[in-house]
Amino acid sequence: MSTKVKITTLCENSVPYPANGVIGEHGLAMLLETGSQKILFDTGGGLTFLHNVRTLNIDLHSLDVLVLSHGHYDHTGGLKALLQEYGGNLDVYAHSDIFKAKYHLLEGKEPKKIGIPWTKEELESWGARFHLTRESRELGDGVILTGEIPRREKAEEGTAKGLCCREPDGSLVPDPLYDDQAIIVESPEGTIVLLGCSHSGLINTLRYVTELTGKDRIYACIGGTHLVAASDERLDYTIKELEKFHVQKIAPCHCTGFRAAFVLYQAFQDRFEFNAAGNVFSFGG
Ligand SMILES: [Fe+2]
Ligand SMILES: [Fe+2]
C-alpha cells in the first residue's frame, strides 16, 4: 500500500470552473502518482493531451509506465504525442485485444473507425514497448491492473451495444471489448479504482476488484462508467450495488453522461465529485 496517492485528470470531456487553462475533448487520461511510481492511465483523444500536461505543469519525463484501459481512440489518441514529446522508451501495459479493428455502428451512417489510430509497429518505432496480456498483474506497490474482467451481472449485459470489430474475413461483429480493464490502487483510506470506460460494466468491474484485493469494500471509483445510455432500472441497480461496496467517493466522468451523473449525484451527494480535466484527487493526507 502506498502512503500517499495522487490522481490528476489530464484529459476529459469537460473543464472546471473557475477556468484553469486546460481544455476538453471527448476522451480520458489520468495520472496516478504513488510514493514510488508515476503511472499514466490512457492518453485522451489526442487533441488536448500535451496542452493540458503543460498547462498543469506536469513532468512526464519520469513516467514509469503507461496503461491503456482499452483500444478506443478517445483513450489512445495522445499516444503519438506522448511518445514523441518524451522520447519514447516507454513500457505500455494493455490487453491483447487492443489492436483489434474497432468500429462504431450508427444507424444510416458508414461504420466509424474508433480503434487506436496507429499500428503496433508504428508505435513501437516511436519507442513504445508493449506488454500485452489478458491476465491481471501487479504494477507496483499496492497497484494492480485488473486484466480481463469477467462479465457476470445480468443487468449489465449489452453494455457494448453498437460497438463492433472487424473480423479477418471483413465482417463486422459486436465487440465484446474484453480489452477493457481498470487500475486498482491501495491508499490509507482504502481501495481506489481508476476506470477507463467500464465497457465490462461498472458493477462487473468492482465485483472483480473485490476478488483481486480480497476486500469487500471499495473506497473510491474515479473515471468513465459508460452509463450514458443506461435505463432507469440499470441506474437503480447500479446505485444499490455501489452502496453494497460502501463506496465513499464517486467521481464519474467521460462516458457517464449527464443523466447518469445527475442520478449518481442525487444518490451520493457529498460523496460525489464530477471529474473534469485538471481535477486532482489526493489520498493519504
Ligand atoms: Fe471506449
Ligand atoms: Fe471512452
Coordinates of N, CA, C and O in Angstrom, one line a residue, residues 127-238:
G127 N 9.0 4.2 -29.9 CA 9.6 3.9 -28.6 C 8.6 3.2 -27.6 O 9.0 3.0 -26.4
A128 N 7.5 2.8 -28.0 CA 6.6 2.0 -27.1 C 7.0 0.6 -27.0 O 7.4 0.0 -28.0
R129 N 7.1 0.1 -25.8 CA 7.4 -1.4 -25.6 C 6.1 -2.0 -25.0 O 5.8 -1.8 -23.8
F130 N 5.4 -2.7 -25.9 CA 4.1 -3.3 -25.4 C 4.3 -4.5 -24.6 O 5.0 -5.4 -25.0
H131 N 3.5 -4.6 -23.6 CA 3.4 -5.8 -22.7 C 1.9 -6.2 -22.7 O 1.1 -5.6 -22.0
L132 N 1.5 -7.1 -23.6 CA 0.0 -7.4 -23.8 C -0.3 -8.7 -23.3 O 0.3 -9.7 -23.6
T133 N -1.3 -8.7 -22.4 CA -1.8 -10.0 -21.8 C -3.2 -9.8 -21.3 O -3.7 -8.7 -21.1
R134 N -3.9 -10.9 -21.2 CA -5.3 -10.9 -20.7 C -5.3 -11.0 -19.1 O -6.3 -10.8 -18.5
E135 N -4.2 -11.3 -18.6 CA -4.1 -11.6 -17.1 C -4.0 -10.3 -16.3 O -3.6 -9.3 -16.8
S136 N -4.4 -10.4 -15.0 CA -4.2 -9.3 -14.1 C -2.7 -9.3 -13.7 O -2.1 -10.4 -13.8
R137 N -2.2 -8.2 -13.3 CA -0.8 -8.2 -12.9 C -0.6 -7.0 -11.9 O -1.3 -6.0 -12.0
E138 N 0.5 -7.2 -11.2 CA 0.8 -6.1 -10.2 C 1.7 -5.1 -11.0 O 2.6 -5.5 -11.7
L139 N 1.4 -3.8 -10.8 CA 2.2 -2.8 -11.5 C 3.2 -2.2 -10.5 O 4.1 -1.5 -11.0
G140 N 3.0 -2.4 -9.3 CA 3.9 -1.8 -8.3 C 3.3 -2.0 -6.9 O 2.4 -2.7 -6.7
D141 N 3.9 -1.2 -6.0 CA 3.5 -1.3 -4.6 C 2.0 -0.9 -4.4 O 1.6 0.3 -4.5
G142 N 1.1 -1.9 -4.2 CA -0.3 -1.7 -4.0 C -1.0 -1.2 -5.2 O -2.1 -0.7 -5.1
V143 N -0.5 -1.5 -6.4 CA -1.2 -1.1 -7.6 C -1.3 -2.4 -8.5 O -0.4 -3.1 -8.8
I144 N -2.6 -2.7 -8.9 CA -2.9 -3.8 -9.7 C -3.6 -3.4 -10.9 O -4.5 -2.5 -10.9
L145 N -3.3 -4.0 -12.0 CA -4.1 -3.9 -13.3 C -5.0 -5.1 -13.4 O -4.5 -6.2 -13.3
T146 N -6.3 -4.9 -13.6 CA -7.2 -6.0 -13.4 C -7.1 -7.1 -14.4 O -7.4 -8.3 -14.2
G147 N -6.6 -6.7 -15.7 CA -6.7 -7.7 -16.7 C -8.2 -7.9 -17.1 O -9.0 -7.0 -16.7
E148 N -8.5 -8.9 -17.9 CA -9.8 -9.1 -18.5 C -10.8 -9.2 -17.3 O -10.6 -10.0 -16.4
I149 N -11.9 -8.6 -17.4 CA -12.9 -8.5 -16.3 C -14.1 -9.5 -16.7 O -14.7 -9.3 -17.7
P150 N -14.4 -10.5 -15.8 CA -15.5 -11.4 -16.1 C -16.8 -10.6 -16.1 O -17.1 -9.7 -15.3
R151 N -17.7 -11.1 -17.1 CA -19.0 -10.4 -17.2 C -20.0 -11.4 -16.6 O -20.3 -12.4 -17.1
R152 N -20.5 -11.0 -15.4 CA -21.4 -11.9 -14.7 C -22.8 -11.3 -14.4 O -23.8 -12.0 -14.2
E153 N -22.8 -9.9 -14.4 CA -24.1 -9.3 -14.0 C -25.1 -9.2 -15.1 O -24.8 -8.6 -16.2
K154 N -26.2 -9.8 -14.9 CA -27.2 -9.9 -16.0 C -27.6 -8.4 -16.4 O -27.8 -8.1 -17.5
A155 N -27.7 -7.6 -15.4 CA -28.2 -6.2 -15.6 C -27.2 -5.4 -16.5 O -27.6 -4.3 -17.0
E156 N -26.0 -5.9 -16.6 CA -25.0 -5.1 -17.4 C -24.8 -5.7 -18.8 O -23.9 -5.3 -19.5
E157 N -25.6 -6.7 -19.1 CA -25.4 -7.3 -20.5 C -25.8 -6.2 -21.5 O -26.7 -5.4 -21.3
G158 N -25.1 -6.2 -22.7 CA -25.4 -5.3 -23.7 C -24.7 -3.9 -23.6 O -25.0 -3.0 -24.3
T159 N -23.7 -3.9 -22.7 CA -23.0 -2.6 -22.5 C -22.4 -2.1 -23.7 O -22.3 -0.9 -24.0
A160 N -21.9 -3.1 -24.6 CA -21.1 -2.7 -25.7 C -22.0 -2.5 -27.0 O -21.5 -2.6 -28.1
K161 N -23.2 -2.2 -26.9 CA -24.2 -2.1 -28.0 C -23.7 -1.0 -29.0 O -23.3 0.1 -28.7
G162 N -23.7 -1.4 -30.3 CA -23.2 -0.5 -31.4 C -21.7 -0.5 -31.6 O -21.3 0.0 -32.6
L163 N -21.0 -1.1 -30.7 CA -19.5 -1.1 -30.8 C -19.1 -2.5 -31.4 O -19.5 -3.5 -30.9
C164 N -18.4 -2.4 -32.5 CA -18.1 -3.6 -33.3 C -16.6 -3.7 -33.6 O -15.8 -2.8 -33.3
C165 N -16.2 -4.9 -34.0 CA -14.8 -5.0 -34.5 C -14.9 -5.8 -35.8 O -15.8 -6.6 -36.1
R166 N -13.9 -5.6 -36.7 CA -13.8 -6.3 -38.0 C -13.1 -7.6 -37.8 O -11.9 -7.6 -37.3
E167 N -13.7 -8.7 -38.3 CA -13.0 -10.0 -38.3 C -12.1 -10.1 -39.5 O -12.2 -9.3 -40.4
P168 N -11.2 -11.1 -39.4 CA -10.2 -11.2 -40.6 C -10.9 -11.4 -41.9 O -10.4 -11.0 -43.0
D169 N -12.2 -12.0 -41.9 CA -12.9 -12.1 -43.2 C -13.6 -10.9 -43.6 O -14.3 -10.9 -44.6
G170 N -13.5 -9.8 -42.9 CA -14.0 -8.5 -43.3 C -15.4 -8.2 -42.6 O -15.9 -7.1 -42.7
S171 N -16.0 -9.2 -42.0 CA -17.3 -8.9 -41.4 C -17.2 -8.1 -40.1 O -16.2 -8.3 -39.4
L172 N -18.3 -7.4 -39.8 CA -18.3 -6.6 -38.6 C -19.1 -7.4 -37.5 O -20.3 -7.8 -37.8
V173 N -18.6 -7.6 -36.4 CA -19.3 -8.4 -35.3 C -19.3 -7.5 -34.1 O -18.4 -6.7 -33.9
P174 N -20.2 -7.7 -33.1 CA -20.2 -7.0 -31.9 C -18.9 -7.2 -31.2 O -18.3 -8.3 -31.1
D175 N -18.3 -6.1 -30.7 CA -17.0 -6.1 -30.0 C -17.3 -6.4 -28.5 O -17.9 -5.6 -27.8
P176 N -16.8 -7.5 -28.0 CA -17.0 -7.8 -26.6 C -16.2 -6.9 -25.7 O -16.4 -6.9 -24.5
L177 N -15.2 -6.2 -26.3 CA -14.4 -5.3 -25.5 C -13.7 -6.0 -24.3 O -13.7 -5.4 -23.2
Y178 N -13.2 -7.2 -24.5 CA -12.5 -7.9 -23.5 C -11.3 -7.1 -23.1 O -10.7 -7.4 -22.0
D179 N -10.8 -6.2 -23.9 CA -9.6 -5.4 -23.6 C -9.9 -4.4 -22.5 O -8.9 -3.8 -21.9
D180 N -11.1 -4.1 -22.1 CA -11.4 -3.1 -21.1 C -10.9 -3.6 -19.7 O -11.2 -4.7 -19.3
Q181 N -10.1 -2.7 -19.1 CA -9.7 -3.1 -17.7 C -9.5 -1.8 -16.9 O -9.6 -0.7 -17.4
A182 N -9.3 -2.0 -15.6 CA -9.2 -0.9 -14.6 C -7.9 -1.0 -13.8 O -7.3 -2.1 -13.8
I183 N -7.6 0.1 -13.1 CA -6.4 0.0 -12.2 C -6.9 0.1 -10.8 O -7.8 0.9 -10.5
I184 N -6.3 -0.7 -9.9 CA -6.7 -0.8 -8.5 C -5.5 -0.2 -7.8 O -4.3 -0.6 -8.0
V185 N -5.7 0.7 -6.8 CA -4.6 1.2 -6.0 C -5.0 1.3 -4.6 O -6.1 1.8 -4.3
E186 N -4.2 0.8 -3.7 CA -4.5 0.8 -2.3 C -3.9 2.1 -1.6 O -2.8 2.4 -1.8
S187 N -4.8 2.8 -0.9 CA -4.4 4.0 -0.3 C -4.8 3.8 1.2 O -5.5 2.9 1.6
P188 N -4.3 4.8 2.1 CA -4.6 4.7 3.5 C -6.1 4.7 3.8 O -6.6 4.1 4.7
E189 N -6.9 5.4 2.9 CA -8.4 5.4 3.1 C -9.0 4.1 2.6 O -10.1 3.8 3.1
G190 N -8.4 3.4 1.7 CA -9.0 2.2 1.2 C -8.7 2.0 -0.3 O -7.8 2.7 -0.8
T191 N -9.4 1.1 -0.9 CA -9.2 0.7 -2.3 C -9.7 1.8 -3.2 O -10.9 2.2 -3.1
I192 N -8.9 2.2 -4.2 CA -9.3 3.2 -5.2 C -9.3 2.5 -6.5 O -8.4 1.7 -6.8
V193 N -10.4 2.7 -7.3 CA -10.4 2.1 -8.7 C -10.5 3.2 -9.7 O -11.3 4.1 -9.7
L194 N -9.5 3.1 -10.7 CA -9.5 4.0 -11.8 C -10.1 3.3 -13.0 O -9.7 2.2 -13.4
L195 N -11.1 3.9 -13.5 CA -11.9 3.3 -14.6 C -11.7 4.1 -15.9 O -11.6 5.3 -16.0
G196 N -11.5 3.3 -17.0 CA -11.4 3.9 -18.3 C -12.7 4.2 -18.9 O -13.2 5.3 -18.8
C197 N -13.4 3.2 -19.4 CA -14.8 3.4 -20.0 C -15.7 2.4 -19.3 O -16.9 2.4 -19.6
S198 N -15.3 1.5 -18.5 CA -16.1 0.4 -17.9 C -17.0 -0.3 -18.9 O -18.2 -0.6 -18.7
H199 N -16.4 -0.6 -20.0 CA -17.2 -1.4 -21.0 C -17.6 -2.7 -20.5 O -18.5 -3.4 -21.0
S200 N -16.9 -3.2 -19.5 CA -17.3 -4.5 -18.9 C -18.5 -4.4 -18.0 O -19.0 -5.4 -17.5
G201 N -18.9 -3.2 -17.7 CA -19.9 -2.9 -16.7 C -19.3 -2.5 -15.4 O -18.3 -3.1 -15.0
L202 N -19.8 -1.4 -14.9 CA -19.2 -0.9 -13.6 C -19.3 -1.9 -12.5 O -18.3 -2.1 -11.8
I203 N -20.4 -2.6 -12.3 CA -20.5 -3.5 -11.2 C -19.7 -4.7 -11.5 O -19.0 -5.3 -10.5
N204 N -19.7 -5.2 -12.7 CA -18.8 -6.4 -13.0 C -17.3 -6.0 -12.6 O -16.6 -6.8 -12.1
T205 N -17.0 -4.8 -12.9 CA -15.6 -4.3 -12.7 C -15.3 -4.3 -11.2 O -14.3 -4.9 -10.7
L206 N -16.2 -3.7 -10.4 CA -16.0 -3.6 -9.0 C -16.0 -4.9 -8.3 O -15.3 -5.2 -7.3
R207 N -16.9 -5.8 -8.8 CA -17.0 -7.2 -8.2 C -15.7 -7.9 -8.4 O -15.2 -8.5 -7.5
Y208 N -15.1 -7.7 -9.6 CA -13.8 -8.4 -9.8 C -12.7 -7.7 -9.0 O -11.8 -8.4 -8.6
V209 N -12.8 -6.4 -8.8 CA -11.8 -5.7 -8.0 C -11.8 -6.4 -6.6 O -10.7 -6.6 -6.0
T210 N -13.0 -6.6 -6.0 CA -13.0 -7.2 -4.7 C -12.4 -8.6 -4.6 O -11.8 -9.0 -3.7
E211 N -12.6 -9.3 -5.8 CA -12.0 -10.7 -5.8 C -10.4 -10.5 -5.8 O -9.7 -11.3 -5.2
L212 N -9.9 -9.6 -6.6 CA -8.5 -9.4 -6.7 C -7.9 -8.9 -5.4 O -6.7 -9.3 -5.1
T213 N -8.6 -8.0 -4.7 CA -8.0 -7.5 -3.5 C -8.3 -8.3 -2.3 O -7.6 -8.2 -1.3
G214 N -9.3 -9.1 -2.3 CA -9.8 -9.9 -1.2 C -10.5 -9.0 -0.1 O -10.7 -9.4 1.0
K215 N -10.8 -7.8 -0.5 CA -11.5 -6.9 0.4 C -12.9 -6.6 -0.2 O -13.1 -6.4 -1.4
D216 N -13.9 -6.5 0.7 CA -15.3 -6.4 0.1 C -15.7 -4.9 0.0 O -16.8 -4.6 -0.5
R217 N -14.8 -4.0 0.4 CA -15.1 -2.5 0.3 C -14.3 -1.9 -0.7 O -13.1 -2.2 -0.9
I218 N -14.9 -0.9 -1.3 CA -14.2 0.0 -2.3 C -14.4 1.4 -1.9 O -15.5 1.9 -1.7
Y219 N -13.3 2.1 -1.6 CA -13.4 3.5 -1.1 C -13.8 4.5 -2.2 O -14.6 5.3 -2.0
A220 N -13.1 4.4 -3.3 CA -13.4 5.4 -4.4 C -13.4 4.8 -5.8 O -12.6 3.9 -6.1
C221 N -14.2 5.4 -6.6 CA -14.3 5.0 -8.0 C -14.1 6.3 -8.8 O -14.9 7.2 -8.7
I222 N -13.1 6.3 -9.7 CA -12.8 7.6 -10.5 C -12.7 7.2 -11.9 O -11.9 6.4 -12.3
G223 N -13.5 7.9 -12.8 CA -13.4 7.6 -14.2 C -14.7 7.4 -15.0 O -15.8 7.7 -14.5
G224 N -14.5 6.8 -16.1 CA -15.7 6.6 -17.0 C -16.5 5.4 -16.6 O -15.9 4.3 -16.3
T225 N -17.8 5.5 -16.6 CA -18.7 4.4 -16.1 C -19.6 3.9 -17.2 O -20.3 2.9 -17.0
H226 N -19.5 4.4 -18.4 CA -20.3 4.0 -19.5 C -21.8 3.8 -19.2 O -22.4 2.8 -19.6
L227 N -22.4 4.7 -18.4 CA -23.8 4.7 -18.1 C -24.6 5.6 -19.0 O -25.7 5.9 -18.7
V228 N -24.0 6.1 -20.0 CA -24.5 7.1 -20.8 C -25.9 6.8 -21.4 O -26.8 7.6 -21.6
A229 N -26.1 5.5 -21.7 CA -27.4 5.1 -22.3 C -28.1 4.1 -21.3 O -29.0 3.4 -21.8
A230 N -27.8 4.2 -20.1 CA -28.4 3.2 -19.1 C -29.9 3.5 -18.8 O -30.2 4.7 -18.7
S231 N -30.7 2.5 -18.7 CA -32.1 2.6 -18.4 C -32.2 3.0 -16.9 O -31.3 2.9 -16.1
D232 N -33.4 3.5 -16.5 CA -33.7 3.8 -15.1 C -33.4 2.6 -14.2 O -32.9 2.7 -13.1
E233 N -33.8 1.4 -14.7 CA -33.6 0.1 -13.9 C -32.1 -0.1 -13.7 O -31.7 -0.5 -12.7
R234 N -31.4 0.1 -14.8 CA -29.9 -0.1 -14.7 C -29.3 0.9 -13.7 O -28.4 0.5 -12.9
L235 N -29.7 2.1 -13.7 CA -29.2 3.1 -12.8 C -29.5 2.8 -11.4 O -28.7 2.9 -10.5
D236 N -30.8 2.4 -11.2 CA -31.2 2.0 -9.8 C -30.4 0.8 -9.3 O -29.9 0.8 -8.2
Y237 N -30.2 -0.2 -10.1 CA -29.4 -1.4 -9.8 C -28.0 -0.9 -9.5 O -27.4 -1.4 -8.5
T238 N -27.4 -0.1 -10.3 CA -26.0 0.4 -10.1 C -25.8 1.1 -8.8 O -24.9 0.8 -8.0

